[in-house]
């Protein structure tokens, strides 16, 4: 057998990543790996489209649920963040055009939620 260590590790259930419940550093690292924690990468002065905002809110909601399952957030924290993202998503969803100020405010709101989620 070419890889006896691999077989042993698989049989013993060894994981290269520590459990978030046992390591606060691993929990924080896992939270930063969430898709919502990645910046949009928009240039200064560029306003994202409405669909981008709605999609960003949906991604945030999914990551909030993931962080809750990983016990990185308490249930009240997860509920509050999820409701904030839902309010923004509902405000922009289905609209063809939004005023620039409204889009910018929605973008700032979603970034604030991501900052809370990612502990930035």
mmCIF file with all atom_site columns, C-alpha atoms in Angstrom:
data_model
loop_
_atom_site.group_PDB
_atom_site.id
_atom_site.type_symbol
_atom_site.label_atom_id
_atom_site.label_alt_id
_atom_site.label_comp_id
_atom_site.label_asym_id
_atom_site.label_entity_id
_atom_site.label_seq_id
_atom_site.pdbx_PDB_ins_code
_atom_site.Cartn_x
_atom_site.Cartn_y
_atom_site.Cartn_z
_atom_site.occupancy
_atom_site.B_iso_or_equiv
_atom_site.pdbx_formal_charge
_atom_site.auth_seq_id
_atom_site.auth_comp_id
_atom_site.auth_asym_id
_atom_site.auth_atom_id
_atom_site.pdbx_PDB_model_num
ATOM 1   C CA . UNK A 1 1   ? 0.000   0.000  0.000   1.00 0.00 ? 1   UNK A CA 1
ATOM 2   C CA . UNK A 1 2   ? 1.466   3.323  -1.128  1.00 0.00 ? 2   UNK A CA 1
ATOM 3   C CA . UNK A 1 3   ? -0.277  5.580  1.394   1.00 0.00 ? 3   UNK A CA 1
ATOM 4   C CA . UNK A 1 4   ? -0.615  3.847  4.773   1.00 0.00 ? 4   UNK A CA 1
ATOM 5   C CA . UNK A 1 5   ? -0.678  7.177  6.628   1.00 0.00 ? 5   UNK A CA 1
ATOM 6   C CA . UNK A 1 6   ? -3.625  8.403  4.554   1.00 0.00 ? 6   UNK A CA 1
ATOM 7   C CA . UNK A 1 7   ? -5.568  5.236  5.233   1.00 0.00 ? 7   UNK A CA 1
ATOM 8   C CA . UNK A 1 8   ? -4.798  5.490  8.958   1.00 0.00 ? 8   UNK A CA 1
ATOM 9   C CA . UNK A 1 9   ? -5.854  9.151  9.015   1.00 0.00 ? 9   UNK A CA 1
ATOM 10  C CA . UNK A 1 10  ? -9.104  8.341  7.250   1.00 0.00 ? 10  UNK A CA 1
ATOM 11  C CA . UNK A 1 11  ? -9.869  5.447  9.579   1.00 0.00 ? 11  UNK A CA 1
ATOM 12  C CA . UNK A 1 12  ? -9.163  7.558  12.664  1.00 0.00 ? 12  UNK A CA 1
ATOM 13  C CA . UNK A 1 13  ? -11.152 10.504 11.339  1.00 0.00 ? 13  UNK A CA 1
ATOM 14  C CA . UNK A 1 14  ? -8.229  12.905 11.539  1.00 0.00 ? 14  UNK A CA 1
ATOM 15  C CA . UNK A 1 15  ? -9.025  16.336 10.192  1.00 0.00 ? 15  UNK A CA 1
ATOM 16  C CA . UNK A 1 16  ? -6.515  18.935 9.048   1.00 0.00 ? 16  UNK A CA 1
ATOM 17  C CA . UNK A 1 17  ? -8.906  21.679 10.199  1.00 0.00 ? 17  UNK A CA 1
ATOM 18  C CA . UNK A 1 18  ? -9.632  21.986 13.916  1.00 0.00 ? 18  UNK A CA 1
ATOM 19  C CA . UNK A 1 19  ? -13.284 22.090 14.925  1.00 0.00 ? 19  UNK A CA 1
ATOM 20  C CA . UNK A 1 20  ? -14.626 25.656 15.290  1.00 0.00 ? 20  UNK A CA 1
ATOM 21  C CA . UNK A 1 21  ? -16.310 24.630 18.529  1.00 0.00 ? 21  UNK A CA 1
ATOM 22  C CA . UNK A 1 22  ? -12.923 23.776 20.068  1.00 0.00 ? 22  UNK A CA 1
ATOM 23  C CA . UNK A 1 23  ? -10.796 26.548 18.626  1.00 0.00 ? 23  UNK A CA 1
ATOM 24  C CA . UNK A 1 24  ? -11.849 30.230 18.630  1.00 0.00 ? 24  UNK A CA 1
ATOM 25  C CA . UNK A 1 25  ? -9.052  31.013 16.169  1.00 0.00 ? 25  UNK A CA 1
ATOM 26  C CA . UNK A 1 26  ? -10.366 28.354 13.791  1.00 0.00 ? 26  UNK A CA 1
ATOM 27  C CA . UNK A 1 27  ? -13.904 29.717 14.154  1.00 0.00 ? 27  UNK A CA 1
ATOM 28  C CA . UNK A 1 28  ? -12.741 33.211 13.228  1.00 0.00 ? 28  UNK A CA 1
ATOM 29  C CA . UNK A 1 29  ? -10.727 31.850 10.298  1.00 0.00 ? 29  UNK A CA 1
ATOM 30  C CA . UNK A 1 30  ? -13.765 29.889 9.117   1.00 0.00 ? 30  UNK A CA 1
ATOM 31  C CA . UNK A 1 31  ? -15.948 33.001 9.372   1.00 0.00 ? 31  UNK A CA 1
ATOM 32  C CA . UNK A 1 32  ? -13.529 34.954 7.185   1.00 0.00 ? 32  UNK A CA 1
ATOM 33  C CA . UNK A 1 33  ? -13.622 32.187 4.571   1.00 0.00 ? 33  UNK A CA 1
ATOM 34  C CA . UNK A 1 34  ? -17.337 32.748 3.968   1.00 0.00 ? 34  UNK A CA 1
ATOM 35  C CA . UNK A 1 35  ? -18.188 34.146 0.514   1.00 0.00 ? 35  UNK A CA 1
ATOM 36  C CA . UNK A 1 36  ? -19.863 37.194 2.029   1.00 0.00 ? 36  UNK A CA 1
ATOM 37  C CA . UNK A 1 37  ? -16.613 38.137 3.750   1.00 0.00 ? 37  UNK A CA 1
ATOM 38  C CA . UNK A 1 38  ? -14.902 38.753 0.446   1.00 0.00 ? 38  UNK A CA 1
ATOM 39  C CA . UNK A 1 39  ? -15.089 42.373 -0.704  1.00 0.00 ? 39  UNK A CA 1
ATOM 40  C CA . UNK A 1 40  ? -16.922 43.097 -3.937  1.00 0.00 ? 40  UNK A CA 1
ATOM 41  C CA . UNK A 1 41  ? -13.821 44.662 -5.436  1.00 0.00 ? 41  UNK A CA 1
ATOM 42  C CA . UNK A 1 42  ? -15.677 47.589 -6.972  1.00 0.00 ? 42  UNK A CA 1
ATOM 43  C CA . UNK A 1 43  ? -13.707 50.603 -8.004  1.00 0.00 ? 43  UNK A CA 1
ATOM 44  C CA . UNK A 1 44  ? -14.299 53.847 -6.148  1.00 0.00 ? 44  UNK A CA 1
ATOM 45  C CA . UNK A 1 45  ? -17.356 55.651 -7.468  1.00 0.00 ? 45  UNK A CA 1
ATOM 46  C CA . UNK A 1 46  ? -18.858 52.563 -9.131  1.00 0.00 ? 46  UNK A CA 1
ATOM 47  C CA . UNK A 1 47  ? -22.369 51.773 -7.943  1.00 0.00 ? 47  UNK A CA 1
ATOM 48  C CA . UNK A 1 48  ? -23.342 48.092 -8.126  1.00 0.00 ? 48  UNK A CA 1
ATOM 49  C CA . UNK A 1 49  ? -26.471 47.084 -10.019 1.00 0.00 ? 49  UNK A CA 1
ATOM 50  C CA . UNK A 1 50  ? -29.669 46.232 -8.175  1.00 0.00 ? 50  UNK A CA 1
ATOM 51  C CA . UNK A 1 51  ? -29.275 42.543 -8.948  1.00 0.00 ? 51  UNK A CA 1
ATOM 52  C CA . UNK A 1 52  ? -25.813 42.581 -7.411  1.00 0.00 ? 52  UNK A CA 1
ATOM 53  C CA . UNK A 1 53  ? -27.268 44.015 -4.210  1.00 0.00 ? 53  UNK A CA 1
ATOM 54  C CA . UNK A 1 54  ? -30.032 41.413 -4.048  1.00 0.00 ? 54  UNK A CA 1
ATOM 55  C CA . UNK A 1 55  ? -27.537 38.625 -4.729  1.00 0.00 ? 55  UNK A CA 1
ATOM 56  C CA . UNK A 1 56  ? -25.155 39.999 -2.095  1.00 0.00 ? 56  UNK A CA 1
ATOM 57  C CA . UNK A 1 57  ? -27.993 39.998 0.455   1.00 0.00 ? 57  UNK A CA 1
ATOM 58  C CA . UNK A 1 58  ? -28.847 36.400 -0.442  1.00 0.00 ? 58  UNK A CA 1
ATOM 59  C CA . UNK A 1 59  ? -25.201 35.354 -0.049  1.00 0.00 ? 59  UNK A CA 1
ATOM 60  C CA . UNK A 1 60  ? -25.027 37.127 3.306   1.00 0.00 ? 60  UNK A CA 1
ATOM 61  C CA . UNK A 1 61  ? -28.133 35.309 4.500   1.00 0.00 ? 61  UNK A CA 1
ATOM 62  C CA . UNK A 1 62  ? -26.663 31.963 3.475   1.00 0.00 ? 62  UNK A CA 1
ATOM 63  C CA . UNK A 1 63  ? -23.386 32.777 5.235   1.00 0.00 ? 63  UNK A CA 1
ATOM 64  C CA . UNK A 1 64  ? -25.233 33.900 8.362   1.00 0.00 ? 64  UNK A CA 1
ATOM 65  C CA . UNK A 1 65  ? -26.930 30.495 8.443   1.00 0.00 ? 65  UNK A CA 1
ATOM 66  C CA . UNK A 1 66  ? -23.572 28.780 7.917   1.00 0.00 ? 66  UNK A CA 1
ATOM 67  C CA . UNK A 1 67  ? -21.943 30.806 10.701  1.00 0.00 ? 67  UNK A CA 1
ATOM 68  C CA . UNK A 1 68  ? -24.828 29.936 13.011  1.00 0.00 ? 68  UNK A CA 1
ATOM 69  C CA . UNK A 1 69  ? -24.470 26.223 12.253  1.00 0.00 ? 69  UNK A CA 1
ATOM 70  C CA . UNK A 1 70  ? -20.745 26.522 12.971  1.00 0.00 ? 70  UNK A CA 1
ATOM 71  C CA . UNK A 1 71  ? -21.655 28.212 16.269  1.00 0.00 ? 71  UNK A CA 1
ATOM 72  C CA . UNK A 1 72  ? -19.746 31.344 15.327  1.00 0.00 ? 72  UNK A CA 1
ATOM 73  C CA . UNK A 1 73  ? -22.919 33.354 16.024  1.00 0.00 ? 73  UNK A CA 1
ATOM 74  C CA . UNK A 1 74  ? -25.592 33.040 18.680  1.00 0.00 ? 74  UNK A CA 1
ATOM 75  C CA . UNK A 1 75  ? -29.194 32.598 17.559  1.00 0.00 ? 75  UNK A CA 1
ATOM 76  C CA . UNK A 1 76  ? -30.182 36.217 18.441  1.00 0.00 ? 76  UNK A CA 1
ATOM 77  C CA . UNK A 1 77  ? -27.139 37.566 16.554  1.00 0.00 ? 77  UNK A CA 1
ATOM 78  C CA . UNK A 1 78  ? -27.928 35.410 13.520  1.00 0.00 ? 78  UNK A CA 1
ATOM 79  C CA . UNK A 1 79  ? -31.602 36.439 13.574  1.00 0.00 ? 79  UNK A CA 1
ATOM 80  C CA . UNK A 1 80  ? -30.747 40.140 13.770  1.00 0.00 ? 80  UNK A CA 1
ATOM 81  C CA . UNK A 1 81  ? -28.200 39.979 10.926  1.00 0.00 ? 81  UNK A CA 1
ATOM 82  C CA . UNK A 1 82  ? -30.522 37.845 8.786   1.00 0.00 ? 82  UNK A CA 1
ATOM 83  C CA . UNK A 1 83  ? -33.388 40.330 9.257   1.00 0.00 ? 83  UNK A CA 1
ATOM 84  C CA . UNK A 1 84  ? -31.135 43.265 8.334   1.00 0.00 ? 84  UNK A CA 1
ATOM 85  C CA . UNK A 1 85  ? -30.031 41.534 5.134   1.00 0.00 ? 85  UNK A CA 1
ATOM 86  C CA . UNK A 1 86  ? -33.635 40.577 4.351   1.00 0.00 ? 86  UNK A CA 1
ATOM 87  C CA . UNK A 1 87  ? -34.791 44.186 4.704   1.00 0.00 ? 87  UNK A CA 1
ATOM 88  C CA . UNK A 1 88  ? -32.146 45.361 2.234   1.00 0.00 ? 88  UNK A CA 1
ATOM 89  C CA . UNK A 1 89  ? -32.894 42.517 -0.187  1.00 0.00 ? 89  UNK A CA 1
ATOM 90  C CA . UNK A 1 90  ? -36.637 43.250 -0.114  1.00 0.00 ? 90  UNK A CA 1
ATOM 91  C CA . UNK A 1 91  ? -36.001 46.967 -0.601  1.00 0.00 ? 91  UNK A CA 1
ATOM 92  C CA . UNK A 1 92  ? -34.037 46.391 -3.827  1.00 0.00 ? 92  UNK A CA 1
ATOM 93  C CA . UNK A 1 93  ? -35.476 43.125 -5.164  1.00 0.00 ? 93  UNK A CA 1
ATOM 94  C CA . UNK A 1 94  ? -37.550 43.301 -8.322  1.00 0.00 ? 94  UNK A CA 1
ATOM 95  C CA . UNK A 1 95  ? -36.833 46.935 -9.050  1.00 0.00 ? 95  UNK A CA 1
ATOM 96  C CA . UNK A 1 96  ? -35.368 47.822 -12.418 1.00 0.00 ? 96  UNK A CA 1
ATOM 97  C CA . UNK A 1 97  ? -33.930 51.153 -11.340 1.00 0.00 ? 97  UNK A CA 1
ATOM 98  C CA . UNK A 1 98  ? -32.995 52.612 -8.003  1.00 0.00 ? 98  UNK A CA 1
ATOM 99  C CA . UNK A 1 99  ? -31.723 56.102 -7.284  1.00 0.00 ? 99  UNK A CA 1
ATOM 100 C CA . UNK A 1 100 ? -27.971 56.240 -6.822  1.00 0.00 ? 100 UNK A CA 1
ATOM 101 C CA . UNK A 1 101 ? -28.330 57.322 -3.194  1.00 0.00 ? 101 UNK A CA 1
ATOM 102 C CA . UNK A 1 102 ? -30.606 54.348 -2.438  1.00 0.00 ? 102 UNK A CA 1
ATOM 103 C CA . UNK A 1 103 ? -28.199 51.891 -4.067  1.00 0.00 ? 103 UNK A CA 1
ATOM 104 C CA . UNK A 1 104 ? -25.264 53.388 -2.199  1.00 0.00 ? 104 UNK A CA 1
ATOM 105 C CA . UNK A 1 105 ? -27.167 53.173 1.105   1.00 0.00 ? 105 UNK A CA 1
ATOM 106 C CA . UNK A 1 106 ? -28.090 49.536 0.413   1.00 0.00 ? 106 UNK A CA 1
ATOM 107 C CA . UNK A 1 107 ? -24.463 48.750 -0.424  1.00 0.00 ? 107 UNK A CA 1
ATOM 108 C CA . UNK A 1 108 ? -23.281 50.371 2.825   1.00 0.00 ? 108 UNK A CA 1
ATOM 109 C CA . UNK A 1 109 ? -25.911 48.438 4.801   1.00 0.00 ? 109 UNK A CA 1
ATOM 110 C CA . UNK A 1 110 ? -24.793 45.123 3.311   1.00 0.00 ? 110 UNK A CA 1
ATOM 111 C CA . UNK A 1 111 ? -21.132 45.953 3.946   1.00 0.00 ? 111 UNK A CA 1
ATOM 112 C CA . UNK A 1 112 ? -21.977 46.762 7.582   1.00 0.00 ? 112 UNK A CA 1
ATOM 113 C CA . UNK A 1 113 ? -23.701 43.376 7.927   1.00 0.00 ? 113 UNK A CA 1
ATOM 114 C CA . UNK A 1 114 ? -20.685 41.643 6.353   1.00 0.00 ? 114 UNK A CA 1
ATOM 115 C CA . UNK A 1 115 ? -18.370 43.510 8.714   1.00 0.00 ? 115 UNK A CA 1
ATOM 116 C CA . UNK A 1 116 ? -20.352 42.245 11.710  1.00 0.00 ? 116 UNK A CA 1
ATOM 117 C CA . UNK A 1 117 ? -20.412 38.724 10.310  1.00 0.00 ? 117 UNK A CA 1
ATOM 118 C CA . UNK A 1 118 ? -16.701 38.681 9.491   1.00 0.00 ? 118 UNK A CA 1
ATOM 119 C CA . UNK A 1 119 ? -15.599 40.524 12.655  1.00 0.00 ? 119 UNK A CA 1
ATOM 120 C CA . UNK A 1 120 ? -13.814 43.216 10.652  1.00 0.00 ? 120 UNK A CA 1
#
